[in-house]
mmCIF file of C-alpha atoms in Angstrom:
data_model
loop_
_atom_site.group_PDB
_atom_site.id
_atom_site.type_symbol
_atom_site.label_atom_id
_atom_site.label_comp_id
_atom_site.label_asym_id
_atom_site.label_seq_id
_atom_site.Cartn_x
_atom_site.Cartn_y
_atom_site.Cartn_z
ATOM 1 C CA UNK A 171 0.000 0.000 0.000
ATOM 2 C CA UNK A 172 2.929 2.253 0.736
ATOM 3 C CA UNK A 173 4.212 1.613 -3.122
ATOM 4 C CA UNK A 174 0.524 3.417 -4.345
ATOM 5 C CA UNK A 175 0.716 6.074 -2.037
ATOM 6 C CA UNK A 176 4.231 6.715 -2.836
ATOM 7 C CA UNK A 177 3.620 7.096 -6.181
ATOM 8 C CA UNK A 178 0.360 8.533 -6.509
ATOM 9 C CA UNK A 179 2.018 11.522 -5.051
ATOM 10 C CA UNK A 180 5.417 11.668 -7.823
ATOM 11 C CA UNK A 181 2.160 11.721 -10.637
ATOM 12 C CA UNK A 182 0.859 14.642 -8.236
ATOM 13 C CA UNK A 183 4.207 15.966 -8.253
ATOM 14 C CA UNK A 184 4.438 19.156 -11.246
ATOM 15 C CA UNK A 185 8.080 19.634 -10.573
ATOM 16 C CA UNK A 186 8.810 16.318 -12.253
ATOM 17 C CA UNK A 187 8.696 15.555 -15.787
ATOM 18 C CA UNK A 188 5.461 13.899 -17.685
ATOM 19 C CA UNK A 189 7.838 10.701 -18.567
ATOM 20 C CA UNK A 190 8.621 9.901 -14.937
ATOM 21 C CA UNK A 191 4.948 10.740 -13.541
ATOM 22 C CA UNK A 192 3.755 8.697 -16.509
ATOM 23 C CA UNK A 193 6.169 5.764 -14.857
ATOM 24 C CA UNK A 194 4.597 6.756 -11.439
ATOM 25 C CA UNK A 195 1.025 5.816 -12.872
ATOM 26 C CA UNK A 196 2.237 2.851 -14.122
ATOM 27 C CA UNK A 197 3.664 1.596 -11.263
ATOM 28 C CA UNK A 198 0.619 2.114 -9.363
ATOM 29 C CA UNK A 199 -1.010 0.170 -11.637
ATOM 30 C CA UNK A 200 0.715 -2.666 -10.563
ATOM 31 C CA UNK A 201 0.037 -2.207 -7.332
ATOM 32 C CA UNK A 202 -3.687 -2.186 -8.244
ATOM 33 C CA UNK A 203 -5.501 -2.629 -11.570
ATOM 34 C CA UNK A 204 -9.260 -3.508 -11.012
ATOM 35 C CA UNK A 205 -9.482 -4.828 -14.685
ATOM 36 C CA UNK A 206 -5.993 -6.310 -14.768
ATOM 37 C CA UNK A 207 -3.219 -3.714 -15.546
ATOM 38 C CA UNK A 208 -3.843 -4.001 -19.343
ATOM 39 C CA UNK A 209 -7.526 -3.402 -19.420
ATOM 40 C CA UNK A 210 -7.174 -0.730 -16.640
ATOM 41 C CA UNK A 211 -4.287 1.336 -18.277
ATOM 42 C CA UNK A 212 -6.669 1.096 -21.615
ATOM 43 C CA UNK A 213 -9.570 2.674 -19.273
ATOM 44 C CA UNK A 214 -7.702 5.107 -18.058
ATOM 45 C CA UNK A 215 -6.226 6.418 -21.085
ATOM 46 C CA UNK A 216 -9.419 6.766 -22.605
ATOM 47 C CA UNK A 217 -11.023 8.446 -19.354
ATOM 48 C CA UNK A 218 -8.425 10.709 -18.353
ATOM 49 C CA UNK A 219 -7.532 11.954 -22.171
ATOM 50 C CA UNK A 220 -3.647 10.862 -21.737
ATOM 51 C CA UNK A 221 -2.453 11.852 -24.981
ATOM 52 C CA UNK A 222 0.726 9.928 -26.510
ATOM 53 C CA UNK A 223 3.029 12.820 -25.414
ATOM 54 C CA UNK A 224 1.789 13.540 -21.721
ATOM 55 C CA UNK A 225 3.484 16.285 -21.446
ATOM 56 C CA UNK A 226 0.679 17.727 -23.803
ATOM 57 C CA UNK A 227 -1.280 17.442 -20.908
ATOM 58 C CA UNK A 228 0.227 16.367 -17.529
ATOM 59 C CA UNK A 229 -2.923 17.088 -15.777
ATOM 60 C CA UNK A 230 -4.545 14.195 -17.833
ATOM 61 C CA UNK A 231 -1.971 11.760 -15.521
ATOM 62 C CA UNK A 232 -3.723 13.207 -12.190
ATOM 63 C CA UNK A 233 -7.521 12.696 -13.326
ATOM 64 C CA UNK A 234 -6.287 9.367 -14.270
ATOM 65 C CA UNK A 235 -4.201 8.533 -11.295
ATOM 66 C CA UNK A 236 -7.504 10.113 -8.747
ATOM 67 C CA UNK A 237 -9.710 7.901 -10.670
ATOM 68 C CA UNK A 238 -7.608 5.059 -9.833
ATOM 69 C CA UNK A 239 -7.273 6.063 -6.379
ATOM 70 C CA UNK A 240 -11.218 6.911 -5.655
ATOM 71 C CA UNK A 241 -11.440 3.133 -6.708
ATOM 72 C CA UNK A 242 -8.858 1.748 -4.439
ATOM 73 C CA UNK A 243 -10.918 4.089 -1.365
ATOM 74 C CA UNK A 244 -13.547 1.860 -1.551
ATOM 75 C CA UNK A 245 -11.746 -1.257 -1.824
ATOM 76 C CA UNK A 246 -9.391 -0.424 1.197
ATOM 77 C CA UNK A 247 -11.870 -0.479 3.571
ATOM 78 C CA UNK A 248 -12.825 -4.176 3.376
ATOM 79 C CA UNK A 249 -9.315 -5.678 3.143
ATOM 80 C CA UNK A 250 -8.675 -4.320 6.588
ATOM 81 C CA UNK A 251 -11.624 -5.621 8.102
ATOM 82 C CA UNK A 252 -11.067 -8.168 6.563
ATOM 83 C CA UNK A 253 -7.178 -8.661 7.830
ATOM 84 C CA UNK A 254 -8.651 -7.646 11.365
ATOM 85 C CA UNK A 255 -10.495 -10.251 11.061
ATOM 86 C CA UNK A 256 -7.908 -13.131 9.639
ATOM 87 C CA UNK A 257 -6.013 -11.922 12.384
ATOM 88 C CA UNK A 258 -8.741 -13.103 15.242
ATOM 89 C CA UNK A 259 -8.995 -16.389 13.290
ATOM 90 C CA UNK A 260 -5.499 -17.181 13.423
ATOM 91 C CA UNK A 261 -5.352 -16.570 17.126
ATOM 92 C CA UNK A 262 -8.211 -19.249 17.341
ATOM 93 C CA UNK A 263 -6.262 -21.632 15.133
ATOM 94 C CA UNK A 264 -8.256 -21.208 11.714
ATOM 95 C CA UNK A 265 -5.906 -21.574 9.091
ATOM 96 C CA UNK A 266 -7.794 -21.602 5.794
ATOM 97 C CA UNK A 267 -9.133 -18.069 5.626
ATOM 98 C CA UNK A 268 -12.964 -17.046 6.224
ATOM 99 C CA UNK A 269 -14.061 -15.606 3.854
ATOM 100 C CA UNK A 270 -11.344 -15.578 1.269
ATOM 101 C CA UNK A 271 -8.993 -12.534 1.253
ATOM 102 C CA UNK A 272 -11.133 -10.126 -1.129
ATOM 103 C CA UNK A 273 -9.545 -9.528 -4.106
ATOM 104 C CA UNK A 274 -9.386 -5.669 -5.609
ATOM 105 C CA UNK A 275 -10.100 -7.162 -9.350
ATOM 106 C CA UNK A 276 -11.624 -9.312 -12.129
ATOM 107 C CA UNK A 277 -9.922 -10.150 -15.138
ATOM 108 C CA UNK A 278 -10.600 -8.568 -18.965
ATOM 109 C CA UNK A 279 -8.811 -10.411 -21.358
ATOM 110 C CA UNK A 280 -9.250 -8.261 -23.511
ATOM 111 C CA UNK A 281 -7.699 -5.107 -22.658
ATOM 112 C CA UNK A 282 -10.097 -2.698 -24.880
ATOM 113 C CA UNK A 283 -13.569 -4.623 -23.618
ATOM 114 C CA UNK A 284 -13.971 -4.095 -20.222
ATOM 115 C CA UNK A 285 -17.238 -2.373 -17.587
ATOM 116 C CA UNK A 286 -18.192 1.199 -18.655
ATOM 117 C CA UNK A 287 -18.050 3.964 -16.245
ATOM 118 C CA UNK A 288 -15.534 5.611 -13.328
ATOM 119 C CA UNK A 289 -13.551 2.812 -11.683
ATOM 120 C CA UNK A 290 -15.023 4.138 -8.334
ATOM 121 C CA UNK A 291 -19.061 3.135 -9.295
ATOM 122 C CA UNK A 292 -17.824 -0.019 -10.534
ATOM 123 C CA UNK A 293 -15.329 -1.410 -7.828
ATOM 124 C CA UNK A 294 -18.539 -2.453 -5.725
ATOM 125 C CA UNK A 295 -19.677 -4.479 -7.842
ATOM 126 C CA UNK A 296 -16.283 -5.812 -8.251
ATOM 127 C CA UNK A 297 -16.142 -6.346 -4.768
ATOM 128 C CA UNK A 298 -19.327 -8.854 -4.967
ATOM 129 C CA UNK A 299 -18.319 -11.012 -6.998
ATOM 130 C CA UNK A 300 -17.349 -14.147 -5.030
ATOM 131 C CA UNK A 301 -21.006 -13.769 -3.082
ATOM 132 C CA UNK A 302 -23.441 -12.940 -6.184
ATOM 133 C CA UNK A 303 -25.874 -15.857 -7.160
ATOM 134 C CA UNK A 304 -27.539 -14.298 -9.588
ATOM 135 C CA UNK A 305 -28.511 -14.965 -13.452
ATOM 136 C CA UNK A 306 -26.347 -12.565 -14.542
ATOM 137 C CA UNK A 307 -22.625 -11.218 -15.005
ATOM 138 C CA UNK A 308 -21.839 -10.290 -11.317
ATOM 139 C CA UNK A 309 -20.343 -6.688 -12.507
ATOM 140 C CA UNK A 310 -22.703 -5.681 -14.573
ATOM 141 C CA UNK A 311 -25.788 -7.334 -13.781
ATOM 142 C CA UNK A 312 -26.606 -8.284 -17.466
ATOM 143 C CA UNK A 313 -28.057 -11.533 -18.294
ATOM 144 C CA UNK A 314 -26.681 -11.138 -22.191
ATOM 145 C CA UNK A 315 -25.201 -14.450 -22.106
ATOM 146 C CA UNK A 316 -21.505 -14.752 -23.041
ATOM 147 C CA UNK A 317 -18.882 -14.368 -25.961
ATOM 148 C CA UNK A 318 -15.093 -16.022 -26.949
ATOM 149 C CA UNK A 319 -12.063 -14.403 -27.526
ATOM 150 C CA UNK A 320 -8.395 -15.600 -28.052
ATOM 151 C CA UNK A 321 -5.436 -13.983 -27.364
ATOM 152 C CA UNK A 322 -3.266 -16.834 -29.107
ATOM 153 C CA UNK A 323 -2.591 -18.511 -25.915
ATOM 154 C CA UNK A 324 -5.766 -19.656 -25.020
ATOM 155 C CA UNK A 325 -9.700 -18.840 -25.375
ATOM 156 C CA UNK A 326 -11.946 -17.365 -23.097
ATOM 157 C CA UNK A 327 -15.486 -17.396 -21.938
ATOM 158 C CA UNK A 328 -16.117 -13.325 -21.468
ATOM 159 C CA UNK A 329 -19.459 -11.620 -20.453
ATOM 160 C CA UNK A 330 -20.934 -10.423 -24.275
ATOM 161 C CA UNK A 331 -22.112 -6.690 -22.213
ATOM 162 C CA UNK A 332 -18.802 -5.770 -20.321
ATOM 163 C CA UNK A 333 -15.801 -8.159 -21.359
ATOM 164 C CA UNK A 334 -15.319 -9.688 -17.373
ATOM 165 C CA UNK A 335 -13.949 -13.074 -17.655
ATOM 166 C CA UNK A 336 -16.029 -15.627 -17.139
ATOM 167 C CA UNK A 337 -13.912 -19.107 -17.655
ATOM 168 C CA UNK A 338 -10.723 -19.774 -19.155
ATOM 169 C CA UNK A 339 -8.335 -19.781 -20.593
ATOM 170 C CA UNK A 340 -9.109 -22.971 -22.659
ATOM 171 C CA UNK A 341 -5.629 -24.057 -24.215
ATOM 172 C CA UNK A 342 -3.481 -24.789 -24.920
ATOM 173 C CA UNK A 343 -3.735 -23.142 -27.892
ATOM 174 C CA UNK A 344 -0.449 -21.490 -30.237
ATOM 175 C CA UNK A 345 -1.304 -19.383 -32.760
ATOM 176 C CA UNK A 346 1.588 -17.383 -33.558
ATOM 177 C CA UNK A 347 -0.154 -14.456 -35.449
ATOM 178 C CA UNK A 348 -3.030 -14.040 -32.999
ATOM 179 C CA UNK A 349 -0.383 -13.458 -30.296
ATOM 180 C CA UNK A 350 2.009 -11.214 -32.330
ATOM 181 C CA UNK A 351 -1.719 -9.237 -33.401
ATOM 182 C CA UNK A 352 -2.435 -9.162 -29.289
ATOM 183 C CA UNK A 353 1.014 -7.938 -28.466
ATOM 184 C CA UNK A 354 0.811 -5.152 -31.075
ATOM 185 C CA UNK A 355 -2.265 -3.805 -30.275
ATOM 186 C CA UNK A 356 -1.123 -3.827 -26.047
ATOM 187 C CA UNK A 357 2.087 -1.841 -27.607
ATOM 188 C CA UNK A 358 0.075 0.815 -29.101
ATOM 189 C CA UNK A 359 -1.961 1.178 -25.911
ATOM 190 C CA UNK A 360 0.862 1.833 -23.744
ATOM 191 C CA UNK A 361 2.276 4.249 -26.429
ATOM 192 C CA UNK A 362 -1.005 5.817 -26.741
ATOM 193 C CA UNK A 363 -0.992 5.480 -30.305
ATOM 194 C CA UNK A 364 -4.658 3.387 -30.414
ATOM 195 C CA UNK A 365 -7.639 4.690 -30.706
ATOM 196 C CA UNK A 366 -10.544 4.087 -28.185
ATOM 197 C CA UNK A 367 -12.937 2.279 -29.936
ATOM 198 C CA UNK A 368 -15.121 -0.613 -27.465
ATOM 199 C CA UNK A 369 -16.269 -3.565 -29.402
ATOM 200 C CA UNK A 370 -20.216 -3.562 -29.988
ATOM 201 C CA UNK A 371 -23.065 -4.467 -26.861
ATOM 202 C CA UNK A 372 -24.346 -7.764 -27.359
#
């Protein structure tokens, strides 16, 4: 948690250069991605406005960076309950955890198909995943039924209305130009060269 913080600030931080708050945000994104650090980066990109060049707009690194952060506010919150908690069950000699450890995230494949809307309104939904029950995707509540997609290493069962995992990967599965297609489109996210286009509703 320290690593977020720590960086959140050096992307708050005007007196540094765009490249090395750009590397701040992405190092918070390891620290927590709600959509996986592909899909999330590809969010934020598109909600924020970072252009290619941030230094067009450095101020496009702190909406995207407070975005992250208003998500990671409402997350925080359970996983120390929840680690108050684990630590009361140790004491009593429970060592399988209960509940599981809540985990900040769900997984989307594919990095440009992935829940509409601010990270914040989302992450509670994200948060109920292991208890939902019913018909539909836990995160978006859509009962839309469910779509494939292959990165080349394996195919996966994704929700058709927001692009959360829902199996897989099914593998294995090699297919050299698939991968080399997946790789270059993750490239020109990261550059900012793509353009945000979301793949159509089901």
């Amino acid at each position: 948690m320290t690593s977020f913080a720590t960086h959140r600030l050096r992307v708050h931080d005007a007196t540094l250069p765009a490249h090395r708050r750009m590397s701040a945000l992405r190092t918070c994104l390891t620290e927590f991605a709600p959509y996986g650090l592909r899909a999330t980066f590809h969010h934020l990109r598109g909600s924020a406005g970072i252009p290619r060049d941030p230094a067009r707009d450095p101020d496009s690194l702190v909406r995207a960076v407070d975005e992250l952060q208003a998500a990671r506010e409402v997350w925080v919150p359970g996983i120390l309950a929840w680690q108050e908690a684990r630590r009361l069950q140790k004491r009593a000699g429970v060592r399988v955890p209960v509940p599981p450890e809540p985990r900040p995230l769900v997984r989307c494949p594919n990095l440009e198909f992935h829940p509409l809307g601010p990270l914040a309104e989302v992450m509670p939904r994200i948060l109920r995943t292991r208890e939902y029950v019913g018909p539909g995707c836990p995160v978006c509540e859509a009962d839309h039924g469910t779509l494939s997609w292959g990165d080349g290493y394996g195919v996966y069962t994704l929700c058709a209305h927001c692009g959360v995992m829902v199996s897989g990967p099914t593998g294995p599965v090699t297919d050299l130009r698939l991968q080399s297609a997946c790789s270059s489109r993750w490239r020109a996210v990261w550059r900012g060269d793509a353009e945000w286009e979301r793949p159509p509703r089901a």
